[in-house]
Amino acid sequence: MKQILCFGDSNTWGLVAGTMKRHSWNERWTGILQERLMNQDIRVIEEGLCGRTTVFEDERRGGRRGVDVFPVLLETHTPDLTVIMLGTNDCKAAYGATAEEIGQGIELLLDQLDRYAPESRTLLVSPIHLGSQVWKDEYDPEFNTESVRISRELKRVYGKIAGDHRIEFMAASDYACPSADDMEHLDKNGHLALADAMYRKINGLLMA
């Protein structure tokens, strides 16, 4: 059985916009992807966590630095394909990171992937854009207007990284957008749209 490791944040975990609840397995893009691949002897491993970053430490919540846990997950699951979709939380105002600095965090994850799962193929996914009003008090004031701009630059930065590392790339923002309920998270339609795009991309990779 082939293993696909999906390493991400709350949009991989499946947070319901504007709540602390979680979309059901059959509504999340990872669950939908699993259903699509069920007859191909493939297991989708969902490793999403709310607040996860590439390298930045959340002062209020521990265990959010992706580089701290990624090697353990790689050795645990020995994936045949690893999907990395991080960067939204790195855009928070507290971290003050540019898109290029967030990209440096992605490259550290790719270095870990080369070391701990060298046989795994890689799909790097730039996240959906933040909504233009996400920084308002009624949404998520951990972001600011600069966060919105930076989130829109990640596609360009990640695309270059993927080219430099000769790995596969796709932009989630080409297929889905955040819910109007919180300007940050996928709704059911967004999960479905992303799952459709992921399936087309991953099925093509596995059949190649």
Tab-separated table of C-alpha atoms in Angstrom:
chain	number	residue	atom	x	y	z
A	1	MET	CA	0.000	0.000	0.000
A	2	LYS	CA	1.316	3.433	-0.937
A	3	GLN	CA	1.304	6.183	1.707
A	4	ILE	CA	0.535	9.849	1.026
A	5	LEU	CA	1.492	12.129	3.920
A	6	CYS	CA	-0.407	15.450	3.960
A	7	PHE	CA	1.474	17.885	6.204
A	8	GLY	CA	-0.332	21.136	6.880
A	9	ASP	CA	-2.200	23.474	9.199
A	10	SER	CA	-5.867	24.104	10.044
A	11	ASN	CA	-6.900	23.856	6.390
A	12	THR	CA	-5.586	20.298	6.409
A	13	TRP	CA	-6.999	19.625	9.891
A	14	GLY	CA	-10.372	20.855	8.614
A	15	LEU	CA	-11.355	23.720	10.896
A	16	VAL	CA	-14.886	24.973	10.277
A	17	ALA	CA	-14.666	28.703	9.542
A	18	GLY	CA	-15.529	30.916	12.492
A	19	THR	CA	-15.667	28.024	14.987
A	20	MET	CA	-13.416	25.599	16.850
A	21	LYS	CA	-15.196	22.657	15.259
A	22	ARG	CA	-13.914	20.347	12.562
A	23	HIS	CA	-15.396	19.334	9.234
A	24	SER	CA	-16.216	15.628	9.126
A	25	TRP	CA	-13.771	13.267	7.442
A	26	ASN	CA	-15.888	12.977	4.292
A	27	GLU	CA	-16.006	16.793	3.983
A	28	ARG	CA	-12.286	17.457	4.392
A	29	TRP	CA	-10.105	17.515	1.304
A	30	THR	CA	-7.962	14.729	2.715
A	31	GLY	CA	-10.996	12.517	3.303
A	32	ILE	CA	-12.408	13.218	-0.145
A	33	LEU	CA	-9.003	12.467	-1.649
A	34	GLN	CA	-8.898	9.162	0.219
A	35	GLU	CA	-12.279	8.210	-1.210
A	36	ARG	CA	-11.105	9.030	-4.735
A	37	LEU	CA	-7.972	6.885	-4.305
A	38	MET	CA	-9.610	4.043	-2.402
A	39	ASN	CA	-9.407	1.545	-5.254
A	40	GLN	CA	-5.706	2.202	-5.896
A	41	ASP	CA	-4.330	0.699	-2.665
A	42	ILE	CA	-3.351	4.137	-1.383
A	43	ARG	CA	-3.618	5.474	2.170
A	44	VAL	CA	-3.967	9.212	2.796
A	45	ILE	CA	-2.383	10.237	6.107
A	46	GLU	CA	-3.782	13.510	7.425
A	47	GLU	CA	-1.242	15.416	9.531
A	48	GLY	CA	-2.785	18.855	9.931
A	49	LEU	CA	-2.600	21.058	13.022
A	50	CYS	CA	-4.223	24.422	13.747
A	51	GLY	CA	-1.625	27.183	14.011
A	52	ARG	CA	1.215	25.172	12.499
A	53	THR	CA	4.006	27.195	10.931
A	54	THR	CA	7.150	26.219	9.082
A	55	VAL	CA	9.653	27.452	11.697
A	56	PHE	CA	7.999	30.077	13.903
A	57	GLU	CA	7.159	29.418	17.556
A	58	ASP	CA	3.655	30.315	18.726
A	59	GLU	CA	4.084	31.821	22.197
A	60	ARG	CA	0.577	30.748	23.242
A	61	ARG	CA	0.534	27.212	21.817
A	62	GLY	CA	3.409	24.758	21.823
A	63	GLY	CA	4.277	22.228	19.164
A	64	ARG	CA	3.415	24.456	16.213
A	65	ARG	CA	6.838	24.602	14.545
A	66	GLY	CA	6.685	22.268	11.586
A	67	VAL	CA	10.432	21.617	11.563
A	68	ASP	CA	10.228	20.228	15.094
A	69	VAL	CA	7.834	17.406	14.233
A	70	PHE	CA	8.297	16.765	10.521
A	71	PRO	CA	11.248	14.332	10.826
A	72	VAL	CA	9.344	12.153	13.312
A	73	LEU	CA	6.318	11.992	11.037
A	74	LEU	CA	8.464	11.125	8.041
A	75	GLU	CA	10.163	8.281	9.882
A	76	THR	CA	6.831	7.101	11.300
A	77	HIS	CA	4.927	6.963	8.033
A	78	THR	CA	7.687	6.403	5.411
A	79	PRO	CA	5.571	8.151	2.736
A	80	ASP	CA	5.727	7.434	-0.971
A	81	LEU	CA	4.423	10.952	-1.614
A	82	THR	CA	4.569	13.927	0.755
A	83	VAL	CA	2.245	16.912	0.333
A	84	ILE	CA	3.364	20.075	2.155
A	85	MET	CA	0.840	22.909	2.459
A	86	LEU	CA	1.996	25.442	5.041
A	87	GLY	CA	2.552	29.188	5.169
A	88	THR	CA	-0.724	30.816	6.167
A	89	ASN	CA	0.160	31.047	9.865
A	90	ASP	CA	3.656	32.264	8.979
A	91	CYS	CA	1.931	35.382	7.618
A	92	LYS	CA	0.798	36.465	11.106
A	93	ALA	CA	1.868	39.953	12.135
A	94	ALA	CA	3.778	38.700	15.195
A	95	TYR	CA	6.317	36.886	13.025
A	96	GLY	CA	7.001	39.824	10.707
A	97	ALA	CA	8.145	37.477	7.963
A	98	THR	CA	8.408	38.258	4.289
A	99	ALA	CA	7.255	35.776	1.671
A	100	GLU	CA	10.903	34.965	0.972
A	101	GLU	CA	11.554	34.254	4.663
A	102	ILE	CA	8.530	31.958	4.774
A	103	GLY	CA	10.001	30.259	1.730
A	104	GLN	CA	13.225	29.681	3.662
A	105	GLY	CA	11.176	27.782	6.233
A	106	ILE	CA	9.722	25.645	3.443
A	107	GLU	CA	13.230	24.885	2.233
A	108	LEU	CA	14.207	23.657	5.698
A	109	LEU	CA	11.270	21.240	5.545
A	110	LEU	CA	12.401	20.074	2.122
A	111	ASP	CA	15.893	19.486	3.496
A	112	GLN	CA	14.370	17.328	6.242
A	113	LEU	CA	12.366	15.433	3.653
A	114	ASP	CA	15.516	14.680	1.684
A	115	ARG	CA	17.207	13.407	4.839
A	116	TYR	CA	14.432	11.413	6.507
A	117	ALA	CA	12.378	10.197	3.525
A	118	PRO	CA	14.672	10.374	0.501
A	119	GLU	CA	12.529	7.960	-1.519
A	120	SER	CA	9.389	10.086	-1.159
A	121	ARG	CA	8.135	12.172	-4.031
A	122	THR	CA	7.112	15.698	-3.051
A	123	LEU	CA	4.184	17.958	-3.875
A	124	LEU	CA	4.634	21.495	-2.569
A	125	VAL	CA	1.368	23.422	-2.324
A	126	SER	CA	1.141	27.151	-1.724
A	127	PRO	CA	-1.881	27.882	0.496
A	128	ILE	CA	-5.091	29.731	-0.296
A	129	HIS	CA	-4.940	33.504	-0.022
A	130	LEU	CA	-6.076	35.274	3.105
A	131	GLY	CA	-9.257	37.309	2.666
A	132	SER	CA	-8.769	41.048	2.291
A	133	GLN	CA	-10.528	41.792	5.607
A	134	VAL	CA	-9.090	38.929	7.684
A	135	TRP	CA	-7.252	41.320	10.016
A	136	LYS	CA	-10.448	42.901	11.360
A	137	ASP	CA	-11.513	42.231	14.961
A	138	GLU	CA	-14.497	40.112	13.898
A	139	TYR	CA	-12.190	37.756	11.968
A	140	ASP	CA	-8.560	37.201	13.022
A	141	PRO	CA	-6.598	40.226	14.290
A	142	GLU	CA	-3.441	38.089	14.521
A	143	PHE	CA	-3.108	39.067	10.867
A	144	ASN	CA	-2.766	42.565	9.433
A	145	THR	CA	-3.010	44.144	5.996
A	146	GLU	CA	0.583	43.169	5.263
A	147	SER	CA	-0.307	39.548	6.000
A	148	VAL	CA	-2.857	39.638	3.192
A	149	ARG	CA	-0.271	40.931	0.731
A	150	ILE	CA	2.321	38.367	1.785
A	151	SER	CA	-0.150	35.495	1.460
A	152	ARG	CA	-0.605	36.462	-2.174
A	153	GLU	CA	3.147	36.308	-2.805
A	154	LEU	CA	3.582	32.746	-1.588
A	155	LYS	CA	2.541	31.205	-4.914
A	156	ARG	CA	5.417	32.953	-6.680
A	157	VAL	CA	7.954	32.110	-3.972
A	158	TYR	CA	6.911	28.474	-3.619
A	159	GLY	CA	6.806	28.001	-7.366
A	160	LYS	CA	10.425	29.099	-7.623
A	161	ILE	CA	11.424	26.834	-4.736
A	162	ALA	CA	9.734	23.879	-6.392
A	163	GLY	CA	11.568	24.613	-9.624
A	164	ASP	CA	14.910	24.919	-7.851
A	165	HIS	CA	14.344	21.620	-6.018
A	166	ARG	CA	12.828	19.898	-9.066
A	167	ILE	CA	9.700	18.879	-7.199
A	168	GLU	CA	6.024	19.084	-8.095
A	169	PHE	CA	4.060	22.254	-7.321
A	170	MET	CA	0.496	23.491	-7.281
A	171	ALA	CA	-1.208	26.575	-5.858
A	172	ALA	CA	-4.288	25.953	-3.708
A	173	SER	CA	-5.314	29.549	-4.428
A	174	ASP	CA	-5.868	28.603	-8.064
A	175	TYR	CA	-8.747	26.349	-7.020
A	176	ALA	CA	-10.176	27.570	-3.695
A	177	CYS	CA	-10.652	30.682	-1.597
A	178	PRO	CA	-11.350	31.296	2.095
A	179	SER	CA	-14.838	31.293	3.529
A	180	ALA	CA	-16.540	34.665	3.931
A	181	ASP	CA	-17.253	33.580	7.518
A	182	ASP	CA	-13.662	34.112	8.656
A	183	MET	CA	-11.572	35.083	5.597
A	184	GLU	CA	-9.091	32.337	6.426
A	185	HIS	CA	-10.466	28.786	6.235
A	186	LEU	CA	-11.951	26.576	3.555
A	187	ASP	CA	-15.683	25.883	3.629
A	188	LYS	CA	-17.175	22.631	2.317
A	189	ASN	CA	-17.097	23.840	-1.275
A	190	GLY	CA	-13.491	24.912	-0.853
A	191	HIS	CA	-12.483	21.506	0.507
A	192	LEU	CA	-14.227	19.812	-2.397
A	193	ALA	CA	-12.587	22.068	-4.982
A	194	LEU	CA	-9.154	21.538	-3.453
A	195	ALA	CA	-9.716	17.781	-3.232
A	196	ASP	CA	-10.642	17.682	-6.927
A	197	ALA	CA	-7.454	19.558	-7.846
A	198	MET	CA	-5.319	17.420	-5.543
A	199	TYR	CA	-6.766	14.241	-7.001
A	200	ARG	CA	-6.029	15.291	-10.561
A	201	LYS	CA	-2.477	16.278	-9.652
A	202	ILE	CA	-1.695	13.286	-7.445
A	203	ASN	CA	-3.339	10.724	-9.702
A	204	GLY	CA	-1.225	12.032	-12.553
A	205	LEU	CA	1.938	11.714	-10.453
A	206	LEU	CA	1.149	8.182	-9.315
A	207	MET	CA	0.298	7.056	-12.840
A	208	ALA	CA	3.473	8.569	-14.355
